[in-house]
Short mmCIF file of C-alpha atoms (C1' of nucleotides) in Angstrom, two decimals:
data_model
loop_
_atom_site.label_atom_id
_atom_site.label_comp_id
_atom_site.label_asym_id
_atom_site.label_seq_id
_atom_site.Cartn_x
_atom_site.Cartn_y
_atom_site.Cartn_z
CA MET X 1 131.32 119.40 57.44
CA ALA X 2 134.03 121.87 56.69
CA THR X 3 133.63 123.93 53.54
CA PHE X 4 137.16 125.15 53.28
CA ARG X 5 140.31 123.39 54.16
CA ALA X 6 142.97 125.18 56.07
CA LEU X 7 145.34 127.13 53.91
CA GLN X 8 148.96 126.89 54.75
CA ALA X 9 151.89 128.82 53.50
CA ALA X 10 154.06 126.14 52.10
CA SER X 11 157.60 126.50 53.33
CA LEU X 12 160.35 126.97 50.85
CA VAL X 13 161.60 123.51 51.73
CA GLU X 14 158.33 121.90 50.74
CA GLN X 15 158.04 123.96 47.55
CA ALA X 16 161.55 123.23 46.51
CA TYR X 17 161.01 119.52 47.28
CA GLU X 18 157.94 119.34 45.07
CA GLU X 19 159.56 121.30 42.33
CA ILE X 20 162.70 119.19 42.20
CA ARG X 21 160.73 115.99 42.63
CA SER X 22 158.50 116.69 39.65
CA ALA X 23 161.48 117.81 37.64
CA ILE X 24 163.12 114.46 38.28
CA LEU X 25 159.98 112.38 37.71
CA GLY X 26 159.13 114.49 34.67
CA GLY X 27 162.49 113.70 33.14
CA ILE X 28 163.73 117.29 33.10
CA LEU X 29 166.60 116.20 35.33
CA LYS X 30 167.92 113.18 33.69
CA PRO X 31 169.25 110.11 35.41
CA GLY X 32 172.92 110.40 36.24
CA SER X 33 172.92 114.22 35.88
CA ALA X 34 174.21 116.45 38.63
CA VAL X 35 171.82 118.42 40.87
CA SER X 36 173.66 121.45 41.95
CA GLU X 37 172.59 123.33 45.09
CA ALA X 38 173.94 126.61 44.07
CA ALA X 39 172.55 126.51 40.48
CA ILE X 40 169.03 125.52 41.59
CA ALA X 41 169.00 127.98 44.49
CA ARG X 42 169.93 130.75 42.04
CA GLU X 43 167.29 129.66 39.56
CA MET X 44 164.54 129.44 42.22
CA GLY X 45 165.67 132.67 43.79
CA ILE X 46 166.05 131.34 47.26
CA SER X 47 168.99 130.73 49.47
CA ARG X 48 170.79 127.47 49.74
CA GLY X 49 169.55 126.63 53.25
CA PRO X 50 166.08 125.48 52.44
CA LEU X 51 167.31 123.85 49.25
CA ARG X 52 169.75 121.77 51.18
CA GLU X 53 167.02 120.53 53.43
CA ALA X 54 164.87 119.62 50.48
CA LEU X 55 167.74 117.71 48.86
CA ARG X 56 168.31 115.81 52.07
CA LEU X 57 164.75 114.73 52.06
CA LEU X 58 164.87 113.77 48.45
CA GLU X 59 167.91 111.73 49.19
CA GLN X 60 166.17 109.85 51.98
CA ALA X 61 163.29 109.24 49.58
CA GLY X 62 165.79 107.87 47.05
CA LEU X 63 165.22 110.42 44.37
CA VAL X 64 168.74 111.73 44.49
CA VAL X 65 172.00 110.22 45.68
CA SER X 66 174.87 112.19 47.20
CA GLU X 67 178.52 111.84 47.81
CA PRO X 68 180.16 113.92 50.50
CA ASN X 69 181.58 117.15 49.13
CA ARG X 70 180.72 116.00 45.66
CA GLY X 71 177.16 117.00 45.40
CA HIS X 72 173.92 115.27 44.35
CA ARG X 73 172.94 113.32 41.29
CA VAL X 74 169.82 111.68 39.98
CA PRO X 75 170.28 107.95 40.57
CA VAL X 76 170.51 105.47 37.72
CA PHE X 77 168.38 102.37 38.29
CA THR X 78 168.94 98.96 36.84
CA GLU X 79 166.57 96.13 35.99
CA GLU X 80 167.69 94.50 39.18
CA ASP X 81 166.38 97.45 41.16
CA LEU X 82 163.06 97.00 39.59
CA GLU X 83 162.90 93.45 40.86
CA GLU X 84 163.64 94.71 44.36
CA PHE X 85 160.95 97.29 44.18
CA ALA X 86 158.52 94.84 42.81
CA SER X 87 158.91 92.48 45.70
CA ILE X 88 158.51 95.26 48.25
CA ARG X 89 155.51 96.58 46.51
CA LEU X 90 154.01 93.14 46.48
CA ALA X 91 154.56 92.77 50.23
CA LEU X 92 153.17 96.13 51.11
CA GLU X 93 150.22 96.15 48.67
CA GLY X 94 149.37 92.65 49.71
CA LEU X 95 149.02 93.95 53.24
CA ALA X 96 146.95 96.88 51.97
CA ILE X 97 144.55 94.61 50.16
CA ARG X 98 143.58 92.81 53.28
CA GLY X 99 142.52 96.15 54.86
CA ALA X 100 141.01 97.45 51.67
CA LEU X 101 138.66 94.40 51.35
CA GLU X 102 136.89 95.68 54.41
CA ALA X 103 136.16 99.10 52.97
CA ALA X 104 132.62 99.08 51.64
CA ASP X 105 133.19 101.49 48.81
CA GLY X 106 136.55 100.04 47.76
CA PRO X 107 135.78 98.12 44.58
CA GLU X 108 133.52 100.90 43.39
CA ARG X 109 136.23 103.52 43.62
CA LEU X 110 138.73 101.22 42.05
CA ARG X 111 136.44 100.33 39.19
CA GLU X 112 135.95 104.01 38.39
CA ILE X 113 139.70 104.47 38.19
CA VAL X 114 140.08 101.56 35.85
CA GLU X 115 137.33 102.99 33.58
CA ARG X 116 139.13 106.32 33.46
CA MET X 117 142.39 104.52 32.73
CA ARG X 118 140.73 102.64 29.94
CA ARG X 119 139.41 105.81 28.31
CA ALA X 120 142.83 107.49 28.75
CA SER X 121 144.72 104.74 26.99
CA ARG X 122 142.00 104.56 24.32
CA ARG X 123 142.62 108.16 23.44
CA GLY X 124 146.40 107.68 23.67
CA ASP X 125 146.88 109.94 26.73
CA ARG X 126 149.89 108.21 28.16
CA ALA X 127 150.53 110.70 30.93
CA ALA X 128 147.00 110.32 32.27
CA ALA X 129 147.24 106.51 32.12
CA VAL X 130 150.43 106.59 34.12
CA THR X 131 148.83 108.88 36.76
CA LEU X 132 145.73 106.69 36.97
CA ASP X 133 147.81 103.59 37.32
CA ARG X 134 149.54 105.13 40.33
CA GLU X 135 146.20 106.32 41.65
CA PHE X 136 144.80 102.85 41.49
CA HIS X 137 147.43 101.41 43.65
CA GLU X 138 147.45 104.38 46.00
CA THR X 139 143.71 104.04 46.44
CA ILE X 140 144.15 100.48 47.62
CA VAL X 141 146.65 101.61 50.18
CA GLU X 142 144.36 104.42 51.28
CA LEU X 143 141.37 102.11 51.50
CA SER X 144 143.30 99.99 53.95
CA GLY X 145 143.13 102.79 56.45
CA HIS X 146 146.65 101.90 57.44
CA ARG X 147 148.36 105.28 58.10
CA ARG X 148 151.87 104.07 58.45
CA LEU X 149 151.54 101.86 55.44
CA LEU X 150 150.49 104.83 53.45
CA THR X 151 153.51 106.75 54.66
CA VAL X 152 155.97 104.03 53.74
CA TRP X 153 154.27 103.36 50.47
CA ASN X 154 154.38 107.01 49.53
CA LEU X 155 158.09 107.15 50.27
CA LEU X 156 158.70 104.21 47.93
CA ARG X 157 156.26 105.35 45.32
CA ASP X 158 158.36 108.13 43.86
CA GLN X 159 161.40 105.98 43.78
CA ILE X 160 159.54 103.23 41.97
CA GLU X 161 158.08 105.64 39.57
CA LEU X 162 161.47 107.04 38.74
CA ALA X 163 162.95 103.56 38.24
CA VAL X 164 160.06 102.65 35.98
CA ALA X 165 160.37 105.81 34.02
CA GLU X 166 164.08 105.25 33.50
CA ILE X 167 163.77 101.66 32.43
CA SER X 168 160.63 102.24 30.31
CA LEU X 169 162.37 104.81 28.20
CA THR X 170 163.46 101.95 26.15
CA TYR X 171 160.08 100.29 25.83
CA PRO X 172 157.82 103.06 24.71
CA THR X 173 154.41 101.43 24.53
CA LEU X 174 152.31 100.02 27.30
CA ALA X 175 148.99 99.39 25.67
CA GLY X 176 146.82 97.16 27.81
CA ARG X 177 147.57 98.98 31.01
CA ALA X 178 144.03 99.27 32.17
CA ASP X 179 143.13 95.62 31.46
CA ALA X 180 146.04 94.48 33.64
CA HIS X 181 144.15 95.76 36.63
CA VAL X 182 140.91 93.94 35.93
CA PRO X 183 141.62 90.53 37.49
CA LEU X 184 142.69 92.19 40.71
CA LEU X 185 139.66 94.39 40.72
CA GLU X 186 137.27 91.50 40.10
CA SER X 187 138.81 89.46 42.85
CA MET X 188 138.31 92.32 45.18
CA GLU X 189 134.71 92.70 44.16
CA ARG X 190 134.16 89.12 45.11
CA ARG X 191 135.95 89.79 48.36
CA ASP X 192 138.30 86.99 47.44
CA LEU X 193 141.46 87.60 49.37
CA ALA X 194 143.49 84.79 47.99
CA GLY X 195 142.47 85.51 44.48
CA ALA X 196 143.24 89.18 44.88
CA LEU X 197 146.77 88.43 46.24
CA ALA X 198 147.46 86.11 43.37
CA ALA X 199 146.18 88.71 40.91
CA LEU X 200 148.30 91.42 42.58
CA GLU X 201 151.33 89.18 42.30
CA SER X 202 150.95 88.45 38.60
CA HIS X 203 150.06 92.07 37.97
CA ILE X 204 153.25 93.27 39.63
CA TYR X 205 155.63 90.45 38.81
CA ASP X 206 154.48 89.67 35.35
CA SER X 207 154.10 93.18 34.10
CA GLU X 208 155.21 93.78 30.58
CA LEU X 209 157.96 96.02 31.85
CA LEU X 210 159.54 93.50 34.18
CA GLN X 211 159.15 90.75 31.62
CA GLU X 212 160.98 92.85 29.09
CA ALA X 213 163.61 93.84 31.62
CA ARG X 214 164.28 90.27 32.47
CA ARG X 215 164.57 89.37 28.82
CA ARG X 216 167.10 92.15 28.30
CA THR X 217 169.28 91.07 31.18
CA GLY X 218 168.86 87.50 30.10
CA ARG X 219 167.85 86.36 33.59
CA ARG X 220 165.24 83.79 34.21
CA ASP X 221 162.09 84.50 36.14
CA PRO X 222 162.94 84.29 39.78
CA GLU X 223 162.24 81.08 41.56
CA PRO X 224 161.52 78.79 38.66
CA SER X 225 161.17 75.92 41.06
CA GLY X 226 159.47 77.27 44.08
CA GLY X 227 155.68 77.60 44.25
CA GLU X 228 155.21 81.01 42.81
CA ALA X 229 151.58 81.64 43.44
CA GLU X 230 151.21 80.11 46.83
CA GLY X 231 149.78 83.52 47.55
CA ALA X 232 147.49 82.36 50.27
CA GLY X 233 149.89 79.93 51.66
CA GLY X 234 150.00 78.84 55.30
CA GLY X 235 146.44 79.25 56.30
CA ALA X 236 147.62 79.04 59.89
CA GLY X 237 145.96 82.27 60.83
CA PRO X 238 144.37 82.51 64.20
CA MET C 13 196.71 94.85 51.25
CA ALA C 14 195.94 98.37 52.26
CA THR C 15 197.58 99.75 55.38
CA PHE C 16 195.27 102.60 56.00
CA ARG C 17 191.48 102.64 55.72
CA ALA C 18 189.72 105.55 54.16
CA LEU C 19 189.08 108.42 56.44
CA GLN C 20 185.87 110.21 56.26
CA ALA C 21 184.92 113.42 57.98
CA ALA C 22 181.48 112.71 59.50
CA SER C 23 179.38 115.69 58.72
CA LEU C 24 177.75 117.60 61.55
CA VAL C 25 174.40 116.53 60.16
CA GLU C 26 175.22 112.89 60.58
CA GLN C 27 176.63 113.35 64.00
CA ALA C 28 173.74 115.44 65.17
CA TYR C 29 171.34 112.83 63.71
CA GLU C 30 172.96 110.05 65.60
CA GLU C 31 173.15 112.01 68.71
CA ILE C 32 169.53 113.05 68.76
CA ARG C 33 168.46 109.64 67.64
CA SER C 34 170.14 107.86 70.50
CA ALA C 35 168.89 110.51 72.97
CA ILE C 36 165.31 109.83 71.85
CA LEU C 37 165.65 106.05 71.80
CA GLY C 38 167.51 106.09 75.10
CA GLY C 39 164.67 107.97 76.75
CA ILE C 40 166.66 111.11 77.50
CA LEU C 41 164.22 113.08 75.22
CA LYS C 42 160.89 111.89 76.51
CA PRO C 43 157.82 111.33 74.33
CA GLY C 44 155.86 114.53 73.92
CA SER C 45 158.66 116.81 74.94
CA ALA C 46 159.81 119.57 72.68
CA VAL C 47 163.00 119.38 70.66
CA SER C 48 164.29 122.85 70.29
CA GLU C 49 166.68 123.70 67.43
CA ALA C 50 168.24 126.64 69.15
CA ALA C 51 168.75 124.85 72.47
CA ILE C 52 170.31 121.78 70.98
CA ALA C 53 172.50 123.77 68.58
CA ARG C 54 173.78 125.74 71.59
CA GLU C 55 174.44 122.59 73.55
CA MET C 56 176.27 120.83 70.74
CA GLY C 57 178.21 123.97 69.86
CA ILE C 58 177.14 124.01 66.19
CA SER C 59 175.03 126.32 64.18
CA ARG C 60 171.34 125.67 63.49
CA GLY C 61 171.84 124.79 59.83
CA PRO C 62 173.13 121.28 60.06
CA LEU C 63 170.78 120.70 63.02
CA ARG C 64 167.76 121.57 60.97
CA GLU C 65 168.79 119.13 58.32
CA ALA C 66 169.24 116.43 60.91
CA LEU C 67 165.80 117.18 62.40
CA ARG C 68 164.23 117.02 58.96
CA LEU C 69 165.71 113.64 58.47
CA LEU C 70 164.57 112.50 61.91
CA GLU C 71 161.12 113.71 60.97
CA GLN C 72 161.02 111.68 57.84
CA ALA C 73 162.18 108.68 59.90
CA GLY C 74 159.28 109.23 62.25
CA LEU C 75 161.40 109.97 65.30
CA VAL C 76 160.16 113.47 65.71
CA VAL C 77 157.10 115.31 64.54
CA SER C 78 156.89 118.98 63.64
CA GLU C 79 154.30 121.71 63.25
CA PRO C 80 155.04 124.74 61.15
CA ASN C 81 156.44 127.53 63.20
CA ARG C 82 155.85 125.51 66.31
CA GLY C 83 158.89 123.36 66.41
CA HIS C 84 159.55 119.72 66.88
CA ARG C 85 158.50 117.14 69.42
CA VAL C 86 159.11 113.57 70.24
CA PRO C 87 155.94 111.68 69.06
CA VAL C 88 153.65 109.91 71.43
CA PHE C 89 152.64 106.42 70.16
CA THR C 90 149.54 104.54 71.06
CA GLU C 91 148.79 100.83 71.18
CA GLU C 92 147.04 101.19 67.86
CA ASP C 93 150.30 102.38 66.31
CA LEU C 94 151.98 99.24 67.61
CA GLU C 95 149.44 97.16 65.67
CA GLU C 96 150.20 99.15 62.50
CA PHE C 97 153.93 98.68 62.89
CA ALA C 98 153.46 94.95 63.65
CA SER C 99 151.59 94.38 60.39
CA ILE C 100 154.19 96.25 58.32
CA ARG C 101 157.02 94.40 60.03
CA LEU C 102 155.26 91.16 59.31
CA ALA C 103 154.93 91.96 55.68
CA LEU C 104 158.50 93.11 55.28
CA GLU C 105 160.17 90.47 57.35
CA GLY C 106 158.08 87.83 55.71
CA LEU C 107 159.63 88.94 52.44
CA ALA C 108 163.04 88.94 54.01
CA ILE C 109 162.69 85.37 55.21
CA ARG C 110 162.17 84.10 51.67
CA GLY C 111 165.55 85.54 50.74
CA ALA C 112 167.21 84.63 53.95
CA LEU C 113 166.32 80.93 53.52
CA GLU C 114 168.71 80.88 50.56
CA ALA C 115 171.69 82.14 52.54
CA ALA C 116 173.78 79.17 53.53
CA ASP C 117 175.02 80.53 56.79
CA GLY C 118 171.70 82.15 57.84
CA PRO C 119 170.51 79.76 60.55
CA GLU C 120 173.98 79.60 62.02
CA ARG C 121 174.29 83.30 62.49
CA LEU C 122 170.80 83.54 63.86
CA ARG C 123 171.28 80.70 66.35
CA GLU C 124 174.32 82.39 67.67
CA ILE C 125 172.32 85.59 68.24
CA VAL C 126 169.67 83.64 70.07
CA GLU C 127 172.31 82.04 72.27
CA ARG C 128 173.71 85.37 73.23
CA MET C 129 170.25 86.66 73.82
CA ARG C 130 169.59 83.80 76.10
CA ARG C 131 172.73 84.50 78.16
CA ALA C 132 171.94 88.16 78.29
CA SER C 133 168.50 87.60 79.73
CA ARG C 134 169.80 84.97 82.10
CA ARG C 135 172.09 87.51 83.68
CA GLY C 136 169.38 90.07 83.61
CA ASP C 137 171.02 92.36 81.14
CA ARG C 138 167.95 93.93 79.66
CA ALA C 139 169.72 96.46 77.43
CA ALA C 140 171.73 93.71 75.73
CA ALA C 141 168.65 91.59 75.24
CA VAL C 142 166.85 94.40 73.46
CA THR C 143 169.84 95.04 71.25
CA LEU C 144 170.16 91.37 70.40
CA ASP C 145 166.49 91.16 69.63
CA ARG C 146 166.86 93.92 67.17
CA GLU C 147 169.96 92.32 65.72
CA PHE C 148 168.14 89.08 65.21
CA HIS C 149 165.58 90.62 63.00
CA GLU C 150 168.01 92.87 61.28
CA THR C 151 170.19 89.89 60.41
CA ILE C 152 167.20 88.23 58.71
CA VAL C 153 166.73 91.29 56.61
CA GLU C 154 170.45 91.47 55.82
CA LEU C 155 170.60 87.75 54.91
CA SER C 156 167.91 88.38 52.32
CA GLY C 157 170.46 90.42 50.39
CA HIS C 158 167.67 92.74 49.47
CA ARG C 159 169.21 96.22 49.61
CA ARG C 160 166.03 98.32 49.38
CA LEU C 161 164.28 96.21 51.88
CA LEU C 162 167.15 96.82 54.27
CA THR C 163 166.76 100.54 53.68
CA VAL C 164 163.04 100.59 54.30
CA TRP C 165 163.35 98.27 57.29
CA ASN C 166 166.04 100.43 58.80
CA LEU C 167 163.80 103.53 58.53
CA LEU C 168 161.02 101.77 60.29
CA ARG C 169 163.21 100.12 62.84
CA ASP C 170 163.94 103.24 64.90
CA GLN C 171 160.28 104.19 64.87
CA ILE C 172 159.19 100.79 65.97
CA GLU C 173 161.79 100.72 68.70
CA LEU C 174 160.66 104.04 69.96
CA ALA C 175 156.99 102.96 70.00
CA VAL C 176 157.84 99.76 71.79
CA ALA C 177 160.00 101.62 74.30
CA GLU C 178 157.22 104.09 75.05
CA ILE C 179 154.51 101.42 75.47
CA SER C 180 156.77 99.00 77.32
CA LEU C 181 157.48 101.51 80.02
CA THR C 182 154.36 100.23 81.63
CA TYR C 183 155.22 96.57 81.36
CA PRO C 184 158.69 96.25 82.75
CA THR C 185 159.43 92.64 82.38
CA LEU C 186 160.00 90.66 79.22
CA ALA C 187 161.45 87.43 80.41
CA GLY C 188 161.35 84.71 77.79
CA ARG C 189 162.52 86.98 75.05
CA ALA C 190 165.08 84.61 73.62
CA ASP C 191 162.79 81.61 73.56
CA ALA C 192 160.25 83.56 71.57
CA HIS C 193 162.68 83.37 68.65
CA VAL C 194 163.28 79.67 68.75
CA PRO C 195 160.26 78.47 66.70
CA LEU C 196 161.17 80.81 63.90
CA LEU C 197 164.82 79.80 64.05
CA GLU C 198 164.10 76.11 63.92
CA SER C 199 161.71 76.50 60.97
CA MET C 200 164.43 78.29 59.15
CA GLU C 201 166.91 75.60 59.96
CA ARG C 202 164.49 73.12 58.36
CA ARG C 203 164.22 75.52 55.43
CA ASP C 204 160.51 75.43 56.06
CA LEU C 205 159.11 78.57 54.45
CA ALA C 206 155.53 78.12 55.50
CA GLY C 207 156.48 77.28 59.05
CA ALA C 208 158.84 80.16 59.32
CA LEU C 209 156.17 82.61 58.17
CA ALA C 210 153.72 81.23 60.65
CA ALA C 211 156.30 81.41 63.39
CA LEU C 212 157.16 84.96 62.45
CA GLU C 213 153.54 85.91 62.62
CA SER C 214 152.95 84.52 66.04
CA HIS C 215 156.22 85.98 67.15
CA ILE C 216 155.33 89.46 66.09
CA TYR C 217 151.58 89.36 66.59
CA ASP C 218 151.36 87.38 69.71
CA SER C 219 154.26 89.09 71.57
CA GLU C 220 153.66 89.67 75.22
CA LEU C 221 153.82 93.36 74.57
CA LEU C 222 151.06 93.46 71.94
CA GLN C 223 148.95 91.08 73.97
CA GLU C 224 149.17 93.34 76.97
CA ALA C 225 148.52 96.38 74.89
CA ARG C 226 145.40 94.82 73.42
CA ARG C 227 144.20 93.86 76.85
CA ARG C 228 144.59 97.38 78.09
CA THR C 229 142.63 98.87 75.22
CA GLY C 230 140.13 96.10 75.49
CA ARG C 231 140.28 95.37 71.79
CA ARG C 232 140.02 91.96 70.36
CA ASP C 233 142.72 90.41 68.22
CA PRO C 234 142.59 91.80 64.74
CA GLU C 235 141.22 89.62 61.88
CA PRO C 236 139.81 86.72 63.87
CA SER C 237 138.91 85.14 60.56
CA GLY C 238 141.50 85.88 57.99
CA GLY C 239 144.86 84.18 57.76
CA GLU C 240 147.54 86.71 58.35
CA ALA C 241 150.84 85.09 57.59
CA GLU C 242 150.64 84.13 53.97
CA GLY C 243 152.37 87.44 53.47
CA ALA C 244 152.33 88.35 49.84
CA GLY C 245 155.78 88.63 48.57
CA GLY C 246 155.93 85.92 46.04
CA GLY C 247 158.99 84.63 44.50
CA ALA C 248 161.97 86.09 46.21
CA GLY C 249 164.40 87.96 44.11
CA PRO C 250 167.72 86.61 42.91
"C1'" DA E 26 207.26 110.40 28.02
"C1'" DA E 27 205.48 109.28 32.42
"C1'" DG E 28 204.63 110.41 36.91
"C1'" DC E 29 204.36 113.49 40.55
"C1'" DT E 30 203.38 118.11 42.62
"C1'" DG E 31 201.45 122.71 42.96
"C1'" DT E 32 197.64 125.70 41.74
"C1'" DC E 33 192.86 126.92 40.65
"C1'" DA E 34 187.95 127.13 40.14
"C1'" DA E 35 183.67 125.31 41.68
"C1'" DC E 36 181.27 123.30 44.82
"C1'" DT E 37 179.70 121.74 49.43
"C1'" DG E 38 179.72 122.34 54.66
"C1'" DT E 39 179.01 125.66 58.04
"C1'" DC E 40 178.13 129.90 60.41
"C1'" DG E 41 176.05 134.24 62.39
"C1'" DA E 42 172.34 137.54 61.71
"C1'" DC E 43 167.69 139.19 60.60
"C1'" DA E 44 162.58 138.81 59.92
"C1'" DG E 45 158.19 136.73 61.05
"C1'" DC E 46 155.35 133.94 63.91
"C1'" DT E 47 153.70 132.03 68.36
"C1'" DT E 48 153.19 132.16 73.12
"C1'" DC E 49 153.03 133.97 77.59
"C1'" DG E 50 152.45 137.31 81.14
"C1'" DG E 51 151.10 141.78 82.74
"C1'" DA E 52 148.72 146.11 82.27
"C1'" DC E 53 144.42 148.06 81.33
"C1'" DC E 54 139.44 148.45 81.13
"C1'" DG E 55 134.71 147.19 81.96
"C1'" DC H 30 137.25 140.39 89.69
"C1'" DG H 31 137.34 138.71 84.93
"C1'" DG H 32 138.23 139.53 80.16
"C1'" DT H 33 140.90 141.84 76.50
"C1'" DC H 34 144.72 143.98 74.52
"C1'" DC H 35 149.51 144.62 74.03
"C1'" DG H 36 154.37 143.99 74.35
"C1'" DA H 37 158.40 141.18 75.25
"C1'" DA H 38 160.75 136.91 74.76
"C1'" DG H 39 161.86 132.88 72.37
"C1'" DC H 40 161.37 130.29 68.67
"C1'" DT H 41 161.43 128.94 63.72
"C1'" DG H 42 162.13 130.27 58.68
"C1'" DT H 43 165.35 132.40 55.78
"C1'" DC H 44 169.36 134.66 54.08
"C1'" DG H 45 174.18 136.05 52.64
"C1'" DA H 46 179.00 135.13 53.53
"C1'" DC H 47 183.13 132.44 54.74
"C1'" DA H 48 185.97 128.23 55.16
"C1'" DG H 49 187.15 123.64 53.66
"C1'" DT H 50 187.22 120.04 50.29
"C1'" DT H 51 187.41 118.06 45.68
"C1'" DG H 52 188.70 117.14 40.91
"C1'" DA H 53 191.10 119.02 36.94
"C1'" DC H 54 194.80 121.07 34.78
"C1'" DA H 55 199.28 122.83 34.15
"C1'" DG H 56 204.08 122.58 35.00
"C1'" DC H 57 208.11 120.52 36.82
"C1'" DT H 58 211.20 116.44 37.66
"C1'" DT H 59 213.33 112.22 36.41
#
DNA sequence: AAGCTGTCAACTGTCGACAGCTTCGGACCG
DNA sequence: CGGTCCGAAGCTGTCGACAGTTGACAGCTT
């Protein structure tokens, strides 16, 4: 068992990536605002080369958008984008749950996170609650042991977080955040795949935020006719 | 009616990206071989700056891997990786099918691709068959009208194609490629969601290639108990 | 006054050069 | 003869500078 993990001099590209990423997610760089190479490079005291590479990566991750010769900006997301992200999340996390159900210590780890989340929202620590929310879902993906899935999910995560942050600026309070995870958690503790998928779906699709967003845009819930929770549909598995 | 279409100077980064990408997918850069910045820059007659950016993008897309101060290489995939990709594909394309079923001209466009694929394999044009295979699945994703899904899928597509190309070097023939798409196509023509999902699952999971790969590694089919195709991905978006 | 054209500042796109790290091969020593 | 040390070569990581493009503004023409 290793005592120390390998240290690694983070390259300027990685450092710049992280710095800009957290500035965007932290709301320091506001949606729609320009992200100037030259200005940031000056501020960080590095040359533009590494910064350009970092920006290219951020662009591929969806945290900035760019126009040729016009520079980079923080993207502006709409409620429609949230719907798109929600459906992808549902597909990917649904896949993750299947794998996570086979991890012995899965429910235990998840329950602990929910507990911490509950404490955080009880003491009004909004930032911690958001972090724990992300950690909950990330843990499910990790528990699945699916390396590529984790990669893809990570790439989407930041983008989703940014979109949520933008939209949720208008709806300040998200009280029962922790409780929203309980049905999913309990299904997983029962090793109930179908139930967990259904719980995940309503957790993601029927979140306060999306509900509110739909209300604002005056759209109806998607698929009013089609079976919505057929979660464990075609049991045609081999 | 405009007479001229907008011109756009393709940046060296994009050109280099495309060039290297097709060299990797085309097998000119072999799995495991080094991808040297300096050498390629010399060959292309450009400086290393744009090339580095292109390589960073390729890295994020999974077409090259890099170690700090050690340079870049074409990754070597295993049969296990194929399983991972298959499950992600299934989740994402399952989501795509829901949206694609609402596109009026969907089945028509897909049927035409299958026809061309059939003709291609009849005349032994392997390259065309592979391209059409990819086009078939890409069309499904496009038909869904889900922009983010298309982005994510595109990012994975190259990686999957590379993995398949590497593994399939050992199994040269893939005869009935076109026919493998027929059950899925027919389910979609009947607007049968459950059937289409099941067909997609067996198309992806029971492909000749994966079967053979499993045989070689001596592993059993994954998840002998659980249903695999009820892909979470609930109500499709608008 | 309206529209077009010329100019300008700021920015991105690209380049060549230097510094540090890694690797490989040969010289040296036991 | 084998192991170790050292230096050269090649590579990546980074930098500062130059060229090309863009959008805005001022000035001219009709």
